[in-house]
Amino acid sequence: MWLTSMEGTANFYLGAVKKKILPEEFLTDSEYDWLMAKIFVRSADFSEHQLNAHLLRTHLLAEVFAVSLLRNVPMVHPLYKFAASGGKAMITILKRSLSSMTYSSLCIPDDIAERGLEAVPNFYYRDDGLKLWDIIHRFVQGVLSYYYKNDAEVQQDSELQKWILDIFEYGFLSQASTGIPQRFTTVVELVKFVTMVIFTCSAQHAAVNSGQYDYGGWMPNTPISLQLPPPTTKGTTSEATMLQTFPDVNTTVQGMATMWLLSQQSSDFVPLGHYPEDHFSEKIPFKLIKDFQGELEVLSVAIKVRNKSLEVPYTYLDPTAVENSVAI
Ligand SMILES: [Fe+2]
């Protein structure tokens, strides 16, 4: 497996050298130099993924949204019916991650466009995620337009305004450059923000959480820690130094166990779009929930059909596997 991967890497760099993007000396670097470089990148990516993509951008955000709701909005408000949440280096990574967190990066249609990923082939996170966003958006639009008949009603709802202001002040440290709204002036703005909250706490969390064992169960692909510093001199690596660099058996097993646990469906799993508490009793919201569930079912079938033809099926955003809130 490594050899195949090394071959791919070698071909990639050969191409880059031919295009004069890289100097020729790159081709002579030893197999273990390349392997170790990739291992250190993968290990750094593990920390970035856990702390930024997973912890900060789903778990901690879900807490911000929910705590602000509890502080400012009475229990009878319809927004309640949507919400549920169940060392030094870490702080540095989280601080840096927070400083680059923007509203648009949390909204998948904007995020994909900003990163120029519209045409990347076989990108199922984007394909399924955009469809899920649209379905959630239609549902939120239906429910909130039922409760807020016009923009003035949004502007005059002081509890709603306090909710978003708390999120802006405490969750995004009053940084206007994040693009996070400080107040809602239109129903359209409110609908987009609530769609982002639901998407972040359900679909986005599933996308970054549920595949962790699949992706990281093979330790060299995601070393949770490394025992030696990255080599700084070329030609000093070998199989022996690689093995010394890897985490020991206990650390490896603990990492695998954690990733396995995080990737398991919880025993009290509630799928996206299902509200066992029966919050909605009025006729129109009740019908909107049924429509929402129907659309999610159609998407689920489409994803299952698509996956049949894939060598590695992408299942994480199948609505039947997406928890309705951040659970683990
Ligand atoms: Fe999680």
PDB file of C-alpha atoms in Angstrom, residues 61 64-65 67-68 71-72 98 101 161-176 178-183 193:
ATOM      1  CA  LEU A  61     -20.482  26.278  18.006  1.00  0.00           C
ATOM      2  CA  VAL A  64     -22.694  28.847  21.663  1.00  0.00           C
ATOM      3  CA  PHE A  65     -25.983  28.682  19.756  1.00  0.00           C
ATOM      4  CA  VAL A  67     -26.408  28.685  25.493  1.00  0.00           C
ATOM      5  CA  SER A  68     -27.368  31.967  23.861  1.00  0.00           C
ATOM      6  CA  ARG A  71     -30.052  32.899  28.074  1.00  0.00           C
ATOM      7  CA  ASN A  72     -32.247  35.058  25.881  1.00  0.00           C
ATOM      8  CA  LEU A  98     -11.288  30.780  15.732  1.00  0.00           C
ATOM      9  CA  MET A 101     -13.790  31.217  11.305  1.00  0.00           C
ATOM     10  CA  GLN A 161     -32.037  40.032  18.646  1.00  0.00           C
ATOM     11  CA  LYS A 162     -30.450  39.225  22.014  1.00  0.00           C
ATOM     12  CA  TRP A 163     -29.913  35.629  20.841  1.00  0.00           C
ATOM     13  CA  ILE A 164     -27.872  36.677  17.812  1.00  0.00           C
ATOM     14  CA  LEU A 165     -26.050  39.437  19.714  1.00  0.00           C
ATOM     15  CA  ASP A 166     -24.874  36.966  22.385  1.00  0.00           C
ATOM     16  CA  ILE A 167     -23.653  34.620  19.638  1.00  0.00           C
ATOM     17  CA  PHE A 168     -21.813  37.517  17.999  1.00  0.00           C
ATOM     18  CA  GLU A 169     -20.287  38.802  21.253  1.00  0.00           C
ATOM     19  CA  TYR A 170     -19.412  35.578  23.070  1.00  0.00           C
ATOM     20  CA  GLY A 171     -19.103  33.057  20.241  1.00  0.00           C
ATOM     21  CA  PHE A 172     -17.327  35.251  17.696  1.00  0.00           C
ATOM     22  CA  LEU A 173     -15.749  37.747  20.151  1.00  0.00           C
ATOM     23  CA  SER A 174     -17.517  40.755  18.545  1.00  0.00           C
ATOM     24  CA  GLN A 175     -15.426  40.426  15.376  1.00  0.00           C
ATOM     25  CA  ALA A 176     -17.472  42.073  12.618  1.00  0.00           C
ATOM     26  CA  THR A 178     -16.344  37.192  10.655  1.00  0.00           C
ATOM     27  CA  GLY A 179     -19.514  38.260   8.841  1.00  0.00           C
ATOM     28  CA  ILE A 180     -21.666  36.820  11.643  1.00  0.00           C
ATOM     29  CA  PRO A 181     -24.778  38.993  11.920  1.00  0.00           C
ATOM     30  CA  GLN A 182     -25.049  41.270  14.970  1.00  0.00           C
ATOM     31  CA  ARG A 183     -28.784  41.624  14.478  1.00  0.00           C
ATOM     32  CA  PHE A 193     -28.690  31.797   9.962  1.00  0.00           C
TER      33      PHE A 193
END
